[in-house]
């Protein structure tokens, strides 16, 4: 059945490095994917809308040069956190609209030391 | 007024109880309504998906949408300790706009 996967599930990196997170739609195609950030015990915060073959649309206050999004195919979107800092540590989740509702990935926990 | 209002709880019930979770909304453009369950440190899991008004049942879960009142509900029958999680309502307009608007989430604990 339709599933959204994310990789990696957890990543620890040093401050100043870049980290790439992959989001894949399995058994369906997604022209639009969404990237969220979530802090402990807080709501999902939409960061950006990823559109296949075009530029992502970022929410107000989200630095597009900091969070690079590439949606190169109908089943893959990537989020790259560039020059990561400790304040970028968070839980990142992607989603995609399937035929019967929007599905979310399992999330990626990023820790920046 | 927020677009989607959801009582954050927390809600604590004994095992076997019927749980009622609700959201109200103000945007009449919303056509698609979803309920998600989120365990700590996990992505949200889609429980129910409803288009427009009506009821939908899936196992122990029943979703209701009343567009005239801008009110949606999720009922959980015979609740289990494994149902303990945060429940999020979400909705989106029709057409090609898939962006979801969420409620704040209700934290549910089912006590054995």
Coordinates of C-alpha atoms in Angstrom, one line a residue, chain A residues 34 36 38 43-44 46 59 91 93 97 100-106 109, chain B residues 32 34 36 38 41-44 46 49 88 92 98-100 102-104:
Chain A
X34 CA 5.5 19.0 2.4
X36 CA 7.5 20.0 8.7
X38 CA 8.3 19.6 15.2
X43 CA 2.5 21.1 16.9
X44 CA 3.8 20.4 13.4
X46 CA 5.0 23.7 8.1
X59 CA 6.6 29.5 4.7
X91 CA 12.3 16.4 14.4
X93 CA 8.7 15.1 9.0
X97 CA -1.0 13.5 -0.6
X100 CA -7.0 8.6 0.3
X101 CA -5.6 11.3 2.5
X102 CA -2.2 12.9 3.3
X103 CA 0.4 10.4 4.5
X104 CA 3.3 11.3 6.7
X105 CA 6.8 9.9 6.9
X106 CA 8.1 8.4 10.2
X109 CA 15.5 13.3 14.3
Chain B
X32 CA -11.2 17.1 3.2
X34 CA -8.5 13.8 8.4
X36 CA -4.1 11.4 12.8
X38 CA 0.9 10.5 16.7
X41 CA 8.9 10.7 18.5
X42 CA 7.0 9.3 15.5
X43 CA 5.3 10.7 12.4
X44 CA 1.5 11.1 12.4
X46 CA -3.5 8.6 9.2
X49 CA -10.1 10.4 5.9
X88 CA -4.6 15.6 15.5
X92 CA -7.6 21.0 3.5
X98 CA -3.3 19.9 -0.4
X99 CA -1.9 22.1 2.4
X100 CA -3.2 20.9 5.7
X102 CA -4.1 21.2 11.9
X103 CA -5.7 21.4 15.2
X104 CA -3.3 21.7 18.2

